[in-house]
mmCIF file of C-alpha atoms in Angstrom:
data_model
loop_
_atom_site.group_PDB
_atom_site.id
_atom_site.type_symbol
_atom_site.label_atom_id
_atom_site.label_comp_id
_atom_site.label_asym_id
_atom_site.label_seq_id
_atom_site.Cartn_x
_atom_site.Cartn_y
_atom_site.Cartn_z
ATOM 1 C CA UNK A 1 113.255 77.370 89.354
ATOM 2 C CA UNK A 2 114.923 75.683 91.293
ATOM 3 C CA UNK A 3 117.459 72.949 90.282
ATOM 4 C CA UNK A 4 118.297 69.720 91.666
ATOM 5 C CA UNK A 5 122.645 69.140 91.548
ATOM 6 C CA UNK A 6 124.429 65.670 90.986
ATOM 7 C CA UNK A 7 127.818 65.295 89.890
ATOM 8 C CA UNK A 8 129.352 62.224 89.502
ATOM 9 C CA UNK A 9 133.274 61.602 89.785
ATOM 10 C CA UNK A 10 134.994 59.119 87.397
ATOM 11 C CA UNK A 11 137.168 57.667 89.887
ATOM 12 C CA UNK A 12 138.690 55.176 87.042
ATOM 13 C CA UNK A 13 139.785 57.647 84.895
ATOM 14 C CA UNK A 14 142.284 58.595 87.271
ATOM 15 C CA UNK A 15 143.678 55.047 87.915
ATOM 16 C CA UNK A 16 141.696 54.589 91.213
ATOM 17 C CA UNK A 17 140.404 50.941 91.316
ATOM 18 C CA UNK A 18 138.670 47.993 93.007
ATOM 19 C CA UNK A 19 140.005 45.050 93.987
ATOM 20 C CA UNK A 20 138.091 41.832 93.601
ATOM 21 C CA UNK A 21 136.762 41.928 97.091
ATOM 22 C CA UNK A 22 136.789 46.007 97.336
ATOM 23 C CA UNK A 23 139.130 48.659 98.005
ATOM 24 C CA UNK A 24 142.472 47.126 98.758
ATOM 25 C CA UNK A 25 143.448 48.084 101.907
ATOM 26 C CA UNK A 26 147.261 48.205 101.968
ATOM 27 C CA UNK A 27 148.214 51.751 101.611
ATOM 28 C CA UNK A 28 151.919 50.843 100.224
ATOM 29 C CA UNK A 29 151.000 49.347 97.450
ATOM 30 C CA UNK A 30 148.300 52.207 96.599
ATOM 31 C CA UNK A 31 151.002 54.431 96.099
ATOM 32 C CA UNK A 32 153.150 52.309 93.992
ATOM 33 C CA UNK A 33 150.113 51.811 91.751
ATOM 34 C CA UNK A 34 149.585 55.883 91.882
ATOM 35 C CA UNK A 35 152.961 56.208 91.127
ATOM 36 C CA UNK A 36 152.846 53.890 87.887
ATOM 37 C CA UNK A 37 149.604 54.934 87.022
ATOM 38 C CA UNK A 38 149.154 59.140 87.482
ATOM 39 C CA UNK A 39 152.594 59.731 84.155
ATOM 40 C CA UNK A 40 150.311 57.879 81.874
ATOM 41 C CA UNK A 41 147.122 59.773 82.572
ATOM 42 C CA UNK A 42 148.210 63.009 82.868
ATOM 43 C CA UNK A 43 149.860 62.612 79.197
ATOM 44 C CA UNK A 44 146.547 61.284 78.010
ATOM 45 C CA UNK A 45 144.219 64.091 79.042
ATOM 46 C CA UNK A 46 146.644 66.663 77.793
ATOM 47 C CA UNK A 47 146.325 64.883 74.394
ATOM 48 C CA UNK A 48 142.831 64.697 74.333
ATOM 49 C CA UNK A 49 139.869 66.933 73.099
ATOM 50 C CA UNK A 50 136.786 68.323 75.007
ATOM 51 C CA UNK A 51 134.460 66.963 75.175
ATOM 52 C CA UNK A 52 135.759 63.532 76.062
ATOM 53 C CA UNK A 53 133.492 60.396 76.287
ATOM 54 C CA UNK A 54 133.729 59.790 80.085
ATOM 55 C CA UNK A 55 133.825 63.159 81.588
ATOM 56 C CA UNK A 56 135.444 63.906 84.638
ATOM 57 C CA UNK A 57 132.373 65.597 86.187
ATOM 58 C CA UNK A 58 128.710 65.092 84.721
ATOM 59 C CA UNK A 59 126.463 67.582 85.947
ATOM 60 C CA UNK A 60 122.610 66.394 86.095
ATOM 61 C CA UNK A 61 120.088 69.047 86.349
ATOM 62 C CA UNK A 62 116.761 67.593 87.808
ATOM 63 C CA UNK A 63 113.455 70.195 87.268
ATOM 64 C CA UNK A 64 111.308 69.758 90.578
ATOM 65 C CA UNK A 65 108.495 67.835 89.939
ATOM 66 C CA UNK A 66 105.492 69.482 88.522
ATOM 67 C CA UNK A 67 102.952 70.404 91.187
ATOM 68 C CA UNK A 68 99.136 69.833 90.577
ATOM 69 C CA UNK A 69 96.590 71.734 93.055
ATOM 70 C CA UNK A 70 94.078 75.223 93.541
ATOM 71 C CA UNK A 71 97.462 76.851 94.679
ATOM 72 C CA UNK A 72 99.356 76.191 91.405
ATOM 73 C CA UNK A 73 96.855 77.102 88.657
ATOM 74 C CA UNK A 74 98.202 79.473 86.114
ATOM 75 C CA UNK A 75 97.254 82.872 87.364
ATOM 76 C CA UNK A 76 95.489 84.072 84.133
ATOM 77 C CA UNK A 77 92.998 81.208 84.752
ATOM 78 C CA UNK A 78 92.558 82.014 88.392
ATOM 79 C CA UNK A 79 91.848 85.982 87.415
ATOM 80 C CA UNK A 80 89.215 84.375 85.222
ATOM 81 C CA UNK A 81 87.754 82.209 88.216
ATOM 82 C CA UNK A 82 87.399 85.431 90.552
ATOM 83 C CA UNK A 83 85.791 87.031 88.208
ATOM 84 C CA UNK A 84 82.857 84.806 88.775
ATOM 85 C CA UNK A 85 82.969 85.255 92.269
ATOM 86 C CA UNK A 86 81.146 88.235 94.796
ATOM 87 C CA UNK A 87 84.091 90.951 95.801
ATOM 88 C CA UNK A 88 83.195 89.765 99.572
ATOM 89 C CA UNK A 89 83.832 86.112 98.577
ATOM 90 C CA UNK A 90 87.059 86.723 96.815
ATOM 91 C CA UNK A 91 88.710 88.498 99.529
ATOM 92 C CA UNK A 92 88.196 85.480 101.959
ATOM 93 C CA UNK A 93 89.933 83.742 99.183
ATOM 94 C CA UNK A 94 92.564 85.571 98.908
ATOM 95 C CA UNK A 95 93.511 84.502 102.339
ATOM 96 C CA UNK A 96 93.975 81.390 101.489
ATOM 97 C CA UNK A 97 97.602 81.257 99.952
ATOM 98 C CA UNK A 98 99.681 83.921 98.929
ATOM 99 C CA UNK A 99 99.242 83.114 95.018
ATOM 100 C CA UNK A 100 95.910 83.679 95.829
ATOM 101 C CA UNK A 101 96.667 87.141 97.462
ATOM 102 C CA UNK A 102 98.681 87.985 94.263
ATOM 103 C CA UNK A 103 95.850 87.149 92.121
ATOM 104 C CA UNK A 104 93.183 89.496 93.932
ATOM 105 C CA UNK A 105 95.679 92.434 93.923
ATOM 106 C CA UNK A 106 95.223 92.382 89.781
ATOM 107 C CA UNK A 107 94.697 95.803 88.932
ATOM 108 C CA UNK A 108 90.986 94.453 87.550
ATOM 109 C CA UNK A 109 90.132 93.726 91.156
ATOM 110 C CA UNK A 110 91.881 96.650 92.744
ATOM 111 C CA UNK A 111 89.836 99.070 90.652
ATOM 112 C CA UNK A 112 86.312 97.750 91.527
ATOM 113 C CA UNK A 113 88.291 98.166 95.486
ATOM 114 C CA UNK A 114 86.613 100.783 97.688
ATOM 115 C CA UNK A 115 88.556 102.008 100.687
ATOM 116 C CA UNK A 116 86.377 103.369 103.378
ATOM 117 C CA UNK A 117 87.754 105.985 105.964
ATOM 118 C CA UNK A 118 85.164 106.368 108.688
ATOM 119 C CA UNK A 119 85.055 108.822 111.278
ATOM 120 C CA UNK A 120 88.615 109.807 111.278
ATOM 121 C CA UNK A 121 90.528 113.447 111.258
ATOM 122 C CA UNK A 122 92.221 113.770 108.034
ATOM 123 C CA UNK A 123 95.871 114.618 109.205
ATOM 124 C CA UNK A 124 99.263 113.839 108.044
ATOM 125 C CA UNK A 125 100.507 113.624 111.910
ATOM 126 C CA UNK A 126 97.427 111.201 113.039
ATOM 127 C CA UNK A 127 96.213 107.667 111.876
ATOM 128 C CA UNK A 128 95.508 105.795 109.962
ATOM 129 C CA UNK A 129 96.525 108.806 107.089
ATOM 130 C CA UNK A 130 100.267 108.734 108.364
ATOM 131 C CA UNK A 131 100.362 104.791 107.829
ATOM 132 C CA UNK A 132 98.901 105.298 104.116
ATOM 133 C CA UNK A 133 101.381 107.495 103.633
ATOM 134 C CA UNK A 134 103.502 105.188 103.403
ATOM 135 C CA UNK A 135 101.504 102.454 102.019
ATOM 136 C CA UNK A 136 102.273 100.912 98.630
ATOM 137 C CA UNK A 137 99.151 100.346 96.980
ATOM 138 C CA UNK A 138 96.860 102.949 95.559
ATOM 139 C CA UNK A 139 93.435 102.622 95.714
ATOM 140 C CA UNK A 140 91.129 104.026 92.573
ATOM 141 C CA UNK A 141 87.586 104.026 94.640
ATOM 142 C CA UNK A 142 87.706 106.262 98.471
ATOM 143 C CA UNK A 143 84.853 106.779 100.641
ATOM 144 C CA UNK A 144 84.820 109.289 103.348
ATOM 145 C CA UNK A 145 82.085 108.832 105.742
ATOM 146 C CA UNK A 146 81.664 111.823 109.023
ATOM 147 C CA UNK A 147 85.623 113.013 107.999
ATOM 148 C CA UNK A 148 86.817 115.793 110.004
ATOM 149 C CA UNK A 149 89.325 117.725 107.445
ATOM 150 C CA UNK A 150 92.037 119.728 109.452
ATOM 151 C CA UNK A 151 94.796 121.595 107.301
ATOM 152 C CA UNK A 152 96.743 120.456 104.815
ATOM 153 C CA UNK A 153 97.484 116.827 104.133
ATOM 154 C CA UNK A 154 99.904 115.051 101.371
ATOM 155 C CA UNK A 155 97.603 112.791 100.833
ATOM 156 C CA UNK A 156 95.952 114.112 98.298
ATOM 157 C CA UNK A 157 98.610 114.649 96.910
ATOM 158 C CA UNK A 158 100.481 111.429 97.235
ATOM 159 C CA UNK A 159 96.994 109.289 96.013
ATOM 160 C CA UNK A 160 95.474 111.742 93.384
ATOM 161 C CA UNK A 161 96.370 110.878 90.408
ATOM 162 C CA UNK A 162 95.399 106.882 91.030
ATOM 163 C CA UNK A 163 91.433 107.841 92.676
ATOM 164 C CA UNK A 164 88.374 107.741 89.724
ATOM 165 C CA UNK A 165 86.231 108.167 92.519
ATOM 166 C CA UNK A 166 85.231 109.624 95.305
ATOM 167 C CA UNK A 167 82.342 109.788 98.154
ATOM 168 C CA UNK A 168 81.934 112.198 100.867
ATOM 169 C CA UNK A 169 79.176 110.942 103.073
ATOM 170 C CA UNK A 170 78.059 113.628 105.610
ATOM 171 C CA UNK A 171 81.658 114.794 105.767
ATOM 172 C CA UNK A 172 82.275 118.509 107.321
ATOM 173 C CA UNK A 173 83.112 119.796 103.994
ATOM 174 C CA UNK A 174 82.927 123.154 102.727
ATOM 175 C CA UNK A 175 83.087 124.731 99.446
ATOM 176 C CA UNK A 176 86.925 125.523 99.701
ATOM 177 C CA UNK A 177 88.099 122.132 100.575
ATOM 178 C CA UNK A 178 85.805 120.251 98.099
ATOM 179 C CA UNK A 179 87.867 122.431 95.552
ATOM 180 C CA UNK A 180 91.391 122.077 96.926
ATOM 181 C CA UNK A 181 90.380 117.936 97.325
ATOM 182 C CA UNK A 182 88.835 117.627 93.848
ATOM 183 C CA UNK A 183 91.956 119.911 92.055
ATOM 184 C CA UNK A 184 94.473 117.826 93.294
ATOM 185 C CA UNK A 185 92.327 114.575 91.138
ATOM 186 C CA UNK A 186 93.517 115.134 87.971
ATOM 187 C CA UNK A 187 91.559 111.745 86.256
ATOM 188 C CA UNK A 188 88.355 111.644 88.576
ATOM 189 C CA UNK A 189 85.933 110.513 86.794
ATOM 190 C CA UNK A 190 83.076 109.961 89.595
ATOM 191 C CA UNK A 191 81.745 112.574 92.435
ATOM 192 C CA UNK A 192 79.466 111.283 94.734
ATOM 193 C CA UNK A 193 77.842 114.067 97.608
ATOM 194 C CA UNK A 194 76.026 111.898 99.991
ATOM 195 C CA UNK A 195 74.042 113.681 102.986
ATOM 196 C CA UNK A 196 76.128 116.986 102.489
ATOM 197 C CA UNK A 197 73.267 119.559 103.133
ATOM 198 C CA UNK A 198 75.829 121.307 105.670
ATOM 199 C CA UNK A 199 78.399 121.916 102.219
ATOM 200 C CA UNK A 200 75.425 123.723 100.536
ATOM 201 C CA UNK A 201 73.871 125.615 103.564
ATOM 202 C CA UNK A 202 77.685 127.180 104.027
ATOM 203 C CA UNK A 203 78.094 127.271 100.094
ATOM 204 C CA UNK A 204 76.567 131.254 99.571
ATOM 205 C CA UNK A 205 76.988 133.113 97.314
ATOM 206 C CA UNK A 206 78.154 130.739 94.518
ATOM 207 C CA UNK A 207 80.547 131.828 92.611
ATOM 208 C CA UNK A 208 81.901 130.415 89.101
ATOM 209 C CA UNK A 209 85.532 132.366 89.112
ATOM 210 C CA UNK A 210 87.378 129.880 90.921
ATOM 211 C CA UNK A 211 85.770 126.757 89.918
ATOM 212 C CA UNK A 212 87.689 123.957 89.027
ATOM 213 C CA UNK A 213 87.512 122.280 85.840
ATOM 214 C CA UNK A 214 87.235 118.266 86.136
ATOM 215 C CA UNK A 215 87.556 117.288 82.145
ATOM 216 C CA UNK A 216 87.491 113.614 82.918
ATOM 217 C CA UNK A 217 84.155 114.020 85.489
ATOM 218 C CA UNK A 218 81.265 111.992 83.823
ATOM 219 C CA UNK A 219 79.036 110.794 86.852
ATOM 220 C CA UNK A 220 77.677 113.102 89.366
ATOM 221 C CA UNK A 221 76.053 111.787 91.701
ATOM 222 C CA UNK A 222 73.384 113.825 95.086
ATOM 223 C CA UNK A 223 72.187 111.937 97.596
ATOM 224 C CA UNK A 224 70.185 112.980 100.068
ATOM 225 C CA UNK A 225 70.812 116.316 99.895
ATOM 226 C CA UNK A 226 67.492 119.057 100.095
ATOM 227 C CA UNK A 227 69.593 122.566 100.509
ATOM 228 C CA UNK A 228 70.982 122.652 97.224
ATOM 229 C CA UNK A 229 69.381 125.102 94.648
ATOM 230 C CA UNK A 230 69.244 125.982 91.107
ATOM 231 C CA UNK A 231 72.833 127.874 91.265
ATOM 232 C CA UNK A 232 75.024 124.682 93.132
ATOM 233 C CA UNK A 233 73.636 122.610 90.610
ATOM 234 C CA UNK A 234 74.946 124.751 87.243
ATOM 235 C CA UNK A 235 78.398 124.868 89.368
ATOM 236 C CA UNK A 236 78.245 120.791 89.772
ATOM 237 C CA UNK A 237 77.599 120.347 86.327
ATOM 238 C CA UNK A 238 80.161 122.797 84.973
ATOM 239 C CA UNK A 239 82.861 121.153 86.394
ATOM 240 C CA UNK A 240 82.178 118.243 84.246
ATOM 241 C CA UNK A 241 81.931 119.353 80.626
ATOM 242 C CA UNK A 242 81.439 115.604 79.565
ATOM 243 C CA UNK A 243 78.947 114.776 81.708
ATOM 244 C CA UNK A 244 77.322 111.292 81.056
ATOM 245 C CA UNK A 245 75.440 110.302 84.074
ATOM 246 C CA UNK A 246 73.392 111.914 86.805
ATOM 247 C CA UNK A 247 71.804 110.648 90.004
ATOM 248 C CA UNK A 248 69.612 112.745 92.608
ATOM 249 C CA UNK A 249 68.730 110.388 94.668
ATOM 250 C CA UNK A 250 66.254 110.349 97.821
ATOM 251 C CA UNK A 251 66.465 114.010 97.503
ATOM 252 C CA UNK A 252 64.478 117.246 98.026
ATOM 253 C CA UNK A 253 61.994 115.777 101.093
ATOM 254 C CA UNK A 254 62.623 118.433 103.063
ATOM 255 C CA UNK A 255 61.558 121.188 100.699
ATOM 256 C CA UNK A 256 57.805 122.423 100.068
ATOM 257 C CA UNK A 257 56.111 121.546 96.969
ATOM 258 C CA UNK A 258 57.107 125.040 94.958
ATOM 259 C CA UNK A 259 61.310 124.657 96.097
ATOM 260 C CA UNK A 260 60.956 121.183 94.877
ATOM 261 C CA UNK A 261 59.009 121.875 91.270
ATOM 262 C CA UNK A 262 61.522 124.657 90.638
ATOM 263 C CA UNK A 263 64.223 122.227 91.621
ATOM 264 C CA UNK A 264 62.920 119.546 89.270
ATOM 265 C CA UNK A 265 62.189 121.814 86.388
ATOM 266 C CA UNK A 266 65.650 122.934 86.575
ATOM 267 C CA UNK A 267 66.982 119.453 86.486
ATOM 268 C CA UNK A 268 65.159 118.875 83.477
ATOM 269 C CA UNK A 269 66.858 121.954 81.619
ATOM 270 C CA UNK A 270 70.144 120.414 82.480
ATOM 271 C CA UNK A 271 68.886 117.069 80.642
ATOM 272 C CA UNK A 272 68.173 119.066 77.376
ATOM 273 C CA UNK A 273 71.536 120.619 77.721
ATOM 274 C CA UNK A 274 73.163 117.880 77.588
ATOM 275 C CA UNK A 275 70.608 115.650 76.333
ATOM 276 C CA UNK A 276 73.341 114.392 72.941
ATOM 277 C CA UNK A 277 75.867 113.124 75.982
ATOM 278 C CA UNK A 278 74.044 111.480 78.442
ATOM 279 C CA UNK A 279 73.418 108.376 79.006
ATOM 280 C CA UNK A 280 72.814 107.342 82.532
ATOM 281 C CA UNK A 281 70.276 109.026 84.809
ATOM 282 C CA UNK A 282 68.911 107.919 88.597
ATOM 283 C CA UNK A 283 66.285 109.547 90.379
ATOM 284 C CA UNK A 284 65.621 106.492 92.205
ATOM 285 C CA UNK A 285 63.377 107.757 95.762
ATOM 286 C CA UNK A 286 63.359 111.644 95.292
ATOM 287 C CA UNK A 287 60.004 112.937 95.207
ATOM 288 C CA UNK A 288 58.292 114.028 92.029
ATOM 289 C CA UNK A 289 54.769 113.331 90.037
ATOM 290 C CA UNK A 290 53.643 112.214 87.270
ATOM 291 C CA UNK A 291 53.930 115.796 85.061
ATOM 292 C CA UNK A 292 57.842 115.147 85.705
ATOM 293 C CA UNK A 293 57.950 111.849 84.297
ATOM 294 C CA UNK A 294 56.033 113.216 81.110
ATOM 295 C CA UNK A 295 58.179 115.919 80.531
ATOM 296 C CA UNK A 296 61.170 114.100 80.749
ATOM 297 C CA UNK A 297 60.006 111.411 78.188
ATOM 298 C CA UNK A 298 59.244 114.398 75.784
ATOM 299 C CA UNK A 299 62.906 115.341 75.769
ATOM 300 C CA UNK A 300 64.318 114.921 72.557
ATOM 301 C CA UNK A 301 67.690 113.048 70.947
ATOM 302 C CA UNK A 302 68.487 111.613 74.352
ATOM 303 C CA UNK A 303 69.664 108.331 74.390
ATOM 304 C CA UNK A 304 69.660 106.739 77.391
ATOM 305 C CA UNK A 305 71.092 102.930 78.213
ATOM 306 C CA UNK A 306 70.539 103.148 81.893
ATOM 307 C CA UNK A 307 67.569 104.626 83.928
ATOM 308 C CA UNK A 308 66.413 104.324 87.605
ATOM 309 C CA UNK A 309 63.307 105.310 88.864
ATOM 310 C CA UNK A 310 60.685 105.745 91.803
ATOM 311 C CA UNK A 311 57.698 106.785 92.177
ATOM 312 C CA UNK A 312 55.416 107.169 95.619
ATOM 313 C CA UNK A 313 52.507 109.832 94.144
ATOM 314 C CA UNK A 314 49.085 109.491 92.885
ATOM 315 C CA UNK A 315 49.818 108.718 88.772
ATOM 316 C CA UNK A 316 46.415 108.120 86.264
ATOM 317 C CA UNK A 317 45.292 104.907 85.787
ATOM 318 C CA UNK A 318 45.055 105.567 81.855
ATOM 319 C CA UNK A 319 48.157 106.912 80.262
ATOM 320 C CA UNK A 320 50.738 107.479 83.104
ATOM 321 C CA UNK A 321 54.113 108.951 82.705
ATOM 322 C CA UNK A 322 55.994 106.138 82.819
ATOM 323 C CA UNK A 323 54.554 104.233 80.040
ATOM 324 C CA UNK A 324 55.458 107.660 78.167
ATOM 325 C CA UNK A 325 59.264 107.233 79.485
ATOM 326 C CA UNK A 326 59.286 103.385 77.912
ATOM 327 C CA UNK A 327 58.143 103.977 74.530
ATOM 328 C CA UNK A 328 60.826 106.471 74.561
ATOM 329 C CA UNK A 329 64.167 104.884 76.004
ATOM 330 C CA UNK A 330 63.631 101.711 73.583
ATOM 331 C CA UNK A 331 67.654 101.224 74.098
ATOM 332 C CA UNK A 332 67.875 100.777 77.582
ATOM 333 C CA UNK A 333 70.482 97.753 79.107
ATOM 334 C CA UNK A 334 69.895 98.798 82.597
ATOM 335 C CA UNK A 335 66.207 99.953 83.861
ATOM 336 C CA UNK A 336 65.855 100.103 87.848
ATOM 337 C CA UNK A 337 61.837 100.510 88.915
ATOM 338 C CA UNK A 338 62.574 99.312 92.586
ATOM 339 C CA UNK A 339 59.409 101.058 94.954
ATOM 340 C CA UNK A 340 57.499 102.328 91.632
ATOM 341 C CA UNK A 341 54.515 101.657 93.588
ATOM 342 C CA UNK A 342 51.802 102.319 90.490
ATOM 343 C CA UNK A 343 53.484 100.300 88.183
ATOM 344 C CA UNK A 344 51.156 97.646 86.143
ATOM 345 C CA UNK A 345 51.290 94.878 84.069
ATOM 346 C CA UNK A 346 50.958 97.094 80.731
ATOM 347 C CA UNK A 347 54.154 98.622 82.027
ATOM 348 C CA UNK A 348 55.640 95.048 82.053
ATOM 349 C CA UNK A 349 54.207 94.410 78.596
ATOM 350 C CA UNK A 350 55.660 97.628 77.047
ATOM 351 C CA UNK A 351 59.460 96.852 78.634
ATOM 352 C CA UNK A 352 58.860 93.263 76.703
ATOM 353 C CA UNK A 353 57.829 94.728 73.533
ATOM 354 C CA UNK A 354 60.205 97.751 72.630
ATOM 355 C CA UNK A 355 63.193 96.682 74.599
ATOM 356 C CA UNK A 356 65.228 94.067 73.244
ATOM 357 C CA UNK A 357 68.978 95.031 74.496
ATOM 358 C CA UNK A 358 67.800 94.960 77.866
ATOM 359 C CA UNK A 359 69.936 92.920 80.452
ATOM 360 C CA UNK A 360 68.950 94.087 84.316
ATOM 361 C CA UNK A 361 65.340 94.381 85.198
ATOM 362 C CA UNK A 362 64.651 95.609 89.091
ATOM 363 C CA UNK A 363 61.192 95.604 90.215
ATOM 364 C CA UNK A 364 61.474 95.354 94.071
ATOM 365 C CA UNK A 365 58.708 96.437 95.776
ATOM 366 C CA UNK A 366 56.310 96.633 92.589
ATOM 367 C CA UNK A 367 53.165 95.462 94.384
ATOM 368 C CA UNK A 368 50.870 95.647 91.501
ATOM 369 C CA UNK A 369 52.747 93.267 89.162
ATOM 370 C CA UNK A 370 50.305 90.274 88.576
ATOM 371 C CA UNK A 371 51.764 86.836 87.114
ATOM 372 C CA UNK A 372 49.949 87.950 84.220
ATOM 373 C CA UNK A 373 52.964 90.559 83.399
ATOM 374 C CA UNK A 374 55.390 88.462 84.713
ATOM 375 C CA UNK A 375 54.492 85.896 82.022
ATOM 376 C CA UNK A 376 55.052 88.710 79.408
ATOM 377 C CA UNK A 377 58.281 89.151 80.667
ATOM 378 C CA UNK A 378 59.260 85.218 80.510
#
């Protein structure tokens, strides 16, 4: 803080006076009254005791006055206002004043933070990886979208230990360098493949010797990928022992109807696996039928909170799968139908019935819903 300074000096203490009409302005007779008047003082301060009624100096400290305004708010209560506004919103405000600035940079906001490298060449000697080098702040959440890896790089290193996730989105990865990337992440807690059908086309044979063990890996998430089989899967999910969510995601497209059912019957061995653990699961625009939904509601002692599902097939008008996969999941917070194009009021009238913790309902797309289902869920 920063203090306001007065001092005041007691020019009468020393003998230093006023004449009736000022300061007399002969200087002779000044010092004659210095000279009769300094003996006298100097006797009396030596004889007297700090601290003395009228101080030589008196020091006034002055606080600044208090300042009122957006700018001055205490930052605990402007956290709490950001947190009620969109991440795109709040970094425009955080250009407004550098208190502002301060307050985004909170490590609650820096978390939910995704830096996104874009077609760039991965390379200590070449930018923008040289200038994060020697960046101060770490980010938690990195995307790497069409990333040309070339040799080794400290950045891994350097930024490691701070990422909890990661996305490579059609990235020219390959088996050895997803390894050497995902060792040196000691907490990572979510992998995200996006469009990496290259990584599992080069990925033969698969072998489990060298794999590296991710013990604080709980989401795995595929997205359109179609070349991965039953073997890259077992590897993905070994490297995460506690496992809690999986998404395959506008996956297997490209593969004829037998690839895909031995895909998806595989996926649903993994589920009873680890059926006690999980609790998240999105399937959200990869192509399966109705016997898939039906088999995975008849999986037993899993508990899921969060599900996410579409559905583009011919399903039975009486009795579909996904009325099956309701009256199961009864504990569900999050439930994401977006583009389940044969979903029907009775579906809407189940979720209202049996699902009381439920907070987010998506239903985008849903072109059978009637205001008659609606109403059941109002």
């Amino acid at each position: 803080m920063e203090m306001m300074m007065e001092s005041y000096f007691n020019l009468h203490y020393y003998g230093y006076g006023m004449g009736e009409l000022g300061f007399d302005s002969d200087d002779e007779d000044m010092e004659e009254e210095e000279e009769k008047i300094v003996e006298p003082v100097k006797e009396e301060v030596e004889n007297r005791e700090f601290p003395f009624d009228d101080d030589v100096f008196q020091y006034i400290a002055k606080a600044p006055r208090a300042r009122v305004g957006w700018d001055n708010l205490p930052m605990e209560v402007l956290i709490h206002v950001f947190t009620f506004i969109r991440p795109s919103d709040r970094n425009s405000a955080a250009l407004t004043c550098r208190r502002w600035f301060e307050a985004l940079r909170h490590p609650q906001f820096l978390n939910a933070t995704c830096f996104h490298f874009e077609r760039i060449e991965v390379c200590d000697s070449k930018s923008p990886i040289q200038i994060f080098l020697d960046s101060f702040r770490h980010f938690t959440n990195i995307k790497l979208t069409r990333v040309q890896f070339s040799g080794q790089t400290a950045f891994w290193d350097f930024f490691g230990v701070y990422i909890r996730e990661i996305t490579f989105d059609n990235c020219a990865l390959t088996k050895p360098k997803l390894c050497n990337i995902v060792g040196c992440l000691p907490n990572l807690e979510r992998l995200n493949l996006i469009d990496c059908d290259e990584l599992f086309k080069s990925w033969h044979p698969v072998d489990f010797q060298d794999m590296i063990l991710c013990k604080r890996l709980t989401h795995l998430g595929l997205r359109k990928c179609s070349a991965f089989n039953e073997e890259h899967l077992n590897y993905l999910i070994a490297m995460a022992p506690r496992i809690s969510s999986l998404e395959i995601s506008k996956c297997l497209k490209e593969l004829d109807p037998n690839q895909r059912v031995q895909i998806l019957s595989h996926i649903l061995r993994i589920l009873k696996i680890y059926k006690h653990q999980m609790k998240s699961v999105n399937f959200s625009y990869t192509m399966y039928d109705d016997l898939f939904l039906k088999q995975f509601a008849e999986i037993e002692s899993m508990s899921l909170s969060t599900i996410s599902l579409s559905f583009f097939a011919r399903a039975p008008i009486k009795d579909p799968g996904i009325i099956d996969v309701l009256r199961k999941h009864t504990n569900l917070i999050h439930l994401d139908l977006t583009s389940f194009l044969n979903l029907t009021d009775f579906a809407l009238i189940e979720i209202a019935d049996s699902m009381p913790l439920l907070k987010t309902l998506k239903l985008n797309g849903c072109w059978l819903l009637t205001d008659f289902g609606i109403g059941e869920i109002r």
